[in-house]
Short mmCIF file of C-alpha atoms in Angstrom, two decimals:
data_model
loop_
_atom_site.label_atom_id
_atom_site.label_comp_id
_atom_site.label_asym_id
_atom_site.label_seq_id
_atom_site.Cartn_x
_atom_site.Cartn_y
_atom_site.Cartn_z
CA MET A 1 -7.20 294.53 220.03
CA ARG A 2 -9.77 293.98 217.10
CA ASP A 3 -10.15 291.33 214.15
CA GLY A 4 -10.72 288.44 216.20
CA GLN A 5 -8.46 289.44 219.17
CA ARG A 6 -10.17 289.68 222.68
CA THR A 7 -10.91 293.18 223.77
CA PRO A 8 -8.92 294.67 226.66
CA GLY A 9 -10.43 293.66 229.99
CA LYS A 10 -10.14 297.18 231.47
CA VAL A 11 -11.32 300.57 230.51
CA ALA A 12 -10.00 304.09 230.63
CA VAL A 13 -12.77 306.57 230.13
CA PHE A 14 -12.17 309.98 228.44
CA ALA A 15 -15.01 311.84 229.64
CA THR A 16 -14.97 314.94 226.98
CA CYS A 17 -15.81 318.34 227.47
CA TYR A 18 -19.33 317.96 226.33
CA VAL A 19 -20.15 315.40 228.86
CA ASN A 20 -18.49 317.10 231.71
CA TYR A 21 -20.04 320.58 231.23
CA ASN A 22 -23.35 319.74 229.56
CA GLU A 23 -24.78 316.30 229.92
CA PRO A 24 -22.90 314.47 232.90
CA GLY A 25 -25.61 312.06 232.86
CA ILE A 26 -24.31 310.38 229.88
CA GLY A 27 -21.05 309.56 231.40
CA GLN A 28 -22.60 308.36 234.38
CA ASP A 29 -24.79 305.73 232.38
CA LEU A 30 -21.63 304.48 230.89
CA LEU A 31 -19.78 303.93 234.16
CA GLN A 32 -22.75 302.03 235.50
CA LEU A 33 -22.84 299.76 232.56
CA LEU A 34 -19.06 299.32 233.13
CA VAL A 35 -19.64 298.30 236.56
CA HIS A 36 -22.79 296.02 236.03
CA ASN A 37 -20.60 294.20 233.24
CA GLU A 38 -17.91 294.01 236.08
CA ILE A 39 -15.17 295.79 233.61
CA PRO A 40 -12.74 297.62 235.63
CA TYR A 41 -12.38 301.47 234.88
CA ARG A 42 -10.46 304.43 235.54
CA PHE A 43 -10.82 307.96 234.25
CA ALA A 44 -8.15 309.63 231.87
CA ASP A 45 -6.79 312.36 234.17
CA LYS A 46 -6.80 316.04 233.44
CA GLU A 47 -8.29 315.88 229.98
CA ALA A 48 -8.53 318.70 227.60
CA CYS A 49 -10.89 319.21 224.71
CA CYS A 50 -10.08 316.59 222.13
CA GLY A 51 -9.66 319.40 219.36
CA MET A 52 -12.34 318.37 216.94
CA PRO A 53 -14.08 321.84 217.36
CA LYS A 54 -10.78 323.53 216.65
CA LEU A 55 -10.18 321.18 213.83
CA GLU A 56 -13.58 322.17 212.26
CA LEU A 57 -12.64 325.92 212.28
CA GLY A 58 -9.36 325.42 210.55
CA ASP A 59 -7.20 326.23 213.93
CA PHE A 60 -4.58 323.46 213.70
CA GLU A 61 -2.27 325.03 216.12
CA ALA A 62 -4.67 324.80 218.95
CA VAL A 63 -5.30 321.31 217.46
CA ALA A 64 -1.51 320.51 218.08
CA ALA A 65 -1.55 322.05 221.46
CA LEU A 66 -4.48 319.85 222.91
CA LYS A 67 -2.73 316.99 221.51
CA GLU A 68 0.52 317.66 223.52
CA ILE A 69 -2.00 317.73 226.48
CA ASN A 70 -4.00 314.60 226.00
CA ILE A 71 -1.88 312.22 224.01
CA PRO A 72 0.88 311.47 226.35
CA ARG A 73 -1.89 310.48 228.98
CA LEU A 74 -3.75 308.43 226.84
CA ALA A 75 -0.83 306.56 225.22
CA ALA A 76 0.54 305.87 228.58
CA LEU A 77 -2.89 304.11 229.27
CA ALA A 78 -2.99 302.41 226.05
CA ARG A 79 0.56 300.79 226.80
CA GLU A 80 -0.88 299.49 230.06
CA GLY A 81 -3.41 297.52 228.17
CA TYR A 82 -6.53 299.82 228.56
CA ALA A 83 -9.23 300.23 226.15
CA ILE A 84 -9.93 303.81 225.75
CA VAL A 85 -13.44 304.97 225.33
CA THR A 86 -15.66 308.22 224.92
CA PRO A 87 -19.10 308.85 224.92
CA VAL A 88 -19.05 311.15 222.17
CA PRO A 89 -18.44 309.90 218.67
CA SER A 90 -16.74 313.41 217.54
CA CYS A 91 -13.95 312.76 220.08
CA THR A 92 -13.69 308.91 219.41
CA LEU A 93 -13.19 309.92 215.78
CA MET A 94 -10.64 312.49 216.39
CA TYR A 95 -8.40 310.04 218.18
CA LYS A 96 -9.20 307.10 215.92
CA GLN A 97 -8.66 309.12 212.45
CA GLU A 98 -8.05 312.72 212.59
CA LEU A 99 -5.01 313.12 214.51
CA PRO A 100 -3.49 309.73 213.02
CA LEU A 101 -3.87 311.55 209.97
CA MET A 102 -2.37 314.86 210.97
CA PHE A 103 0.39 313.14 212.95
CA PRO A 104 1.04 309.75 211.08
CA ASP A 105 4.75 309.68 212.54
CA ASP A 106 3.80 310.14 216.08
CA GLU A 107 4.02 306.68 217.99
CA ASP A 108 1.92 307.97 220.80
CA VAL A 109 -0.75 309.01 218.45
CA GLN A 110 -0.92 305.87 216.80
CA ALA A 111 -1.01 303.80 220.22
CA VAL A 112 -4.19 305.80 221.01
CA ARG A 113 -5.63 305.05 217.96
CA ALA A 114 -5.26 301.43 218.37
CA ALA A 115 -6.73 301.57 221.89
CA MET A 116 -9.59 303.89 221.33
CA PHE A 117 -13.10 302.47 220.94
CA ASP A 118 -16.73 303.56 220.59
CA PRO A 119 -18.82 302.56 223.79
CA PHE A 120 -20.62 300.18 221.53
CA GLU A 121 -18.10 298.82 219.67
CA TYR A 122 -16.53 297.74 222.99
CA PHE A 123 -19.78 296.26 224.37
CA VAL A 124 -20.39 294.41 221.10
CA GLN A 125 -16.76 292.99 221.02
CA ARG A 126 -17.17 292.12 224.84
CA ASP A 127 -20.44 290.11 223.91
CA LYS A 128 -18.61 288.48 221.19
CA ASP A 129 -15.81 287.33 223.56
CA GLY A 130 -18.70 285.95 225.75
CA LEU A 131 -17.87 288.22 228.57
CA LEU A 132 -21.23 290.75 228.52
CA LYS A 133 -24.23 290.33 230.40
CA ARG A 134 -27.68 290.20 228.80
CA ASP A 135 -29.61 290.21 232.06
CA PHE A 136 -32.16 292.90 230.44
CA THR A 137 -35.23 293.34 232.59
CA GLN A 138 -36.88 296.23 230.91
CA PRO A 139 -38.07 296.67 227.30
CA LEU A 140 -37.30 299.76 225.44
CA GLY A 141 -40.42 299.63 223.31
CA LYS A 142 -40.06 301.43 220.01
CA VAL A 143 -36.88 303.14 219.45
CA SER A 144 -35.80 305.60 216.58
CA TYR A 145 -32.18 305.41 216.41
CA HIS A 146 -30.11 308.18 214.39
CA ILE A 147 -26.41 307.31 213.45
CA PRO A 148 -24.35 310.29 213.51
CA CYS A 149 -22.00 311.19 210.83
CA HIS A 150 -18.84 310.81 213.12
CA SER A 151 -20.01 307.31 214.12
CA ARG A 152 -20.67 306.27 210.61
CA VAL A 153 -17.19 307.21 209.29
CA GLN A 154 -15.37 305.04 212.07
CA ASN A 155 -16.47 302.19 209.84
CA VAL A 156 -17.27 299.65 212.50
CA GLY A 157 -20.71 298.77 211.49
CA GLN A 158 -23.83 299.80 213.34
CA LYS A 159 -22.93 298.68 216.91
CA THR A 160 -25.37 300.60 218.69
CA ARG A 161 -28.18 299.48 216.71
CA GLU A 162 -26.97 296.02 217.31
CA ALA A 163 -26.66 296.63 220.99
CA LEU A 164 -30.16 297.93 221.38
CA GLN A 165 -31.73 294.97 219.64
CA TRP A 166 -30.43 292.56 222.25
CA VAL A 167 -33.17 293.87 224.64
CA PRO A 168 -36.12 291.90 224.52
CA GLY A 169 -39.44 294.09 223.63
CA THR A 170 -37.52 296.70 221.44
CA THR A 171 -37.63 297.44 218.09
CA VAL A 172 -35.16 300.01 216.44
CA ASN A 173 -35.87 302.14 213.37
CA THR A 174 -32.41 303.16 212.33
CA VAL A 175 -31.83 306.58 210.47
CA GLU A 176 -28.67 306.96 208.67
CA ARG A 177 -28.40 310.44 207.41
CA CYS A 178 -26.79 313.82 208.43
CA ALA A 179 -28.99 315.65 211.13
CA GLY A 180 -27.59 318.96 210.06
CA HIS A 181 -25.98 320.13 213.14
CA ASP A 182 -22.46 319.50 212.16
CA GLY A 183 -20.61 320.61 215.37
CA THR A 184 -20.68 324.64 215.86
CA TYR A 185 -22.28 325.11 212.25
CA GLY A 186 -25.80 324.34 213.65
CA VAL A 187 -25.55 327.03 216.43
CA LYS A 188 -24.67 329.79 214.42
CA LYS A 189 -27.21 332.41 213.55
CA GLU A 190 -26.26 332.91 209.99
CA PHE A 191 -26.49 328.79 209.41
CA PHE A 192 -29.41 327.85 211.65
CA ALA A 193 -32.12 328.02 209.00
CA THR A 194 -29.84 325.83 206.44
CA SER A 195 -29.07 323.61 209.43
CA MET A 196 -32.79 322.91 210.20
CA LYS A 197 -33.48 322.31 206.41
CA ILE A 198 -30.55 319.74 206.29
CA GLY A 199 -32.22 317.96 208.87
CA GLY A 200 -35.77 317.78 207.89
CA PRO A 201 -35.48 314.52 206.44
CA VAL A 202 -34.15 313.04 209.62
CA PHE A 203 -36.92 314.61 211.54
CA ASN A 204 -39.65 313.01 209.49
CA ARG A 205 -37.97 309.73 209.44
CA MET A 206 -37.26 309.60 213.17
CA ALA A 207 -41.04 310.15 213.86
CA GLU A 208 -41.94 307.05 212.01
CA ASP A 209 -43.97 304.56 213.93
CA ALA A 210 -44.71 306.90 216.64
CA PRO A 211 -41.57 305.84 218.64
CA ASP A 212 -41.20 305.84 222.51
CA TYR A 213 -37.76 307.04 222.33
CA ILE A 214 -35.44 308.86 220.02
CA ALA A 215 -31.89 308.53 220.39
CA SER A 216 -28.45 309.56 218.98
CA ASP A 217 -24.80 308.73 219.84
CA CYS A 218 -24.02 312.48 219.23
CA PRO A 219 -25.80 314.11 222.03
CA ILE A 220 -26.11 317.48 220.03
CA ALA A 221 -27.60 315.83 217.24
CA GLY A 222 -30.07 314.01 219.46
CA ARG A 223 -31.13 317.80 220.75
CA ARG A 224 -31.22 318.97 217.08
CA ILE A 225 -33.75 316.09 216.35
CA GLN A 226 -35.69 316.63 219.46
CA GLN A 227 -35.98 320.48 218.37
CA GLY A 228 -36.76 319.74 214.76
CA MET A 229 -39.55 317.15 215.69
CA GLU A 230 -41.29 319.31 218.05
CA GLU A 231 -41.08 322.44 215.31
CA LYS A 232 -42.77 320.05 212.67
CA GLY A 233 -45.19 318.72 215.38
CA VAL A 234 -44.12 315.08 214.82
CA ALA A 235 -42.66 314.33 218.14
CA GLY A 236 -45.82 312.64 219.72
CA HIS A 237 -45.08 311.06 222.74
CA ALA A 238 -41.36 310.36 222.21
CA ARG A 239 -38.74 311.07 224.87
CA LYS A 240 -35.06 311.64 223.89
CA ALA A 241 -32.41 309.59 225.52
CA HIS A 242 -28.90 308.77 224.55
CA PRO A 243 -28.13 305.25 223.69
CA LEU A 244 -26.12 304.57 226.61
CA THR A 245 -28.87 305.83 228.85
CA LEU A 246 -31.44 303.33 227.02
CA LEU A 247 -29.07 300.43 227.63
CA ARG A 248 -28.69 301.34 231.32
CA MET A 249 -32.52 301.49 231.53
CA ALA A 250 -32.93 298.01 229.85
CA TYR A 251 -30.53 296.54 232.61
CA GLY A 252 -32.93 298.15 235.23
CA LEU A 253 -30.20 300.18 236.68
#
């Protein structure tokens, strides 16, 4: 599916718990982008948590149990020729790397790994295939874009930045450093101050050039960055928007 091969022409969307229960608008934005680009899609039915939060806590039994719920359904979609995308980098990484490392001999896990795409990785590849629309109608102005750790480790390059730079009238300030949230770490009382200290350099870098928007593929990192910028008094007029939201806006959808 990669390395010169054309991307699958249909997508299965793994919505993720975070999108379903916290920011459903991100999922809606992804669907609008797929519809606008005439990419058939379906939902991965009856999904459970990808298991990343449990993995970070060392609960491997829970990870294995969640894998038994999700992998058979996702593997069936992969074998039907679907690309599988999820709007949250942690979930994408779980299926691309963590589960394949934990279960290297599981053929279903490996089938899902091969079919799993970051949304912008998928869109950039579709563009290279000559199958993505670039009929943008709205400039985005100045965007400060943060690359989350779980996107960087996928080793696919800066695909989100590349896509945002397609939009005329848009400049992108790219920040590639940990924002300090680290899954559940940044919301725990005993670690909160340390988390904010780790994110300090990111908050300052994101404020450079007085951006119109601040964005991160990781929605919880985006919220942490917005909080940190506001506490430092450097937020200015910048608004937080997920990159999928920004691309949807650029299309005028």
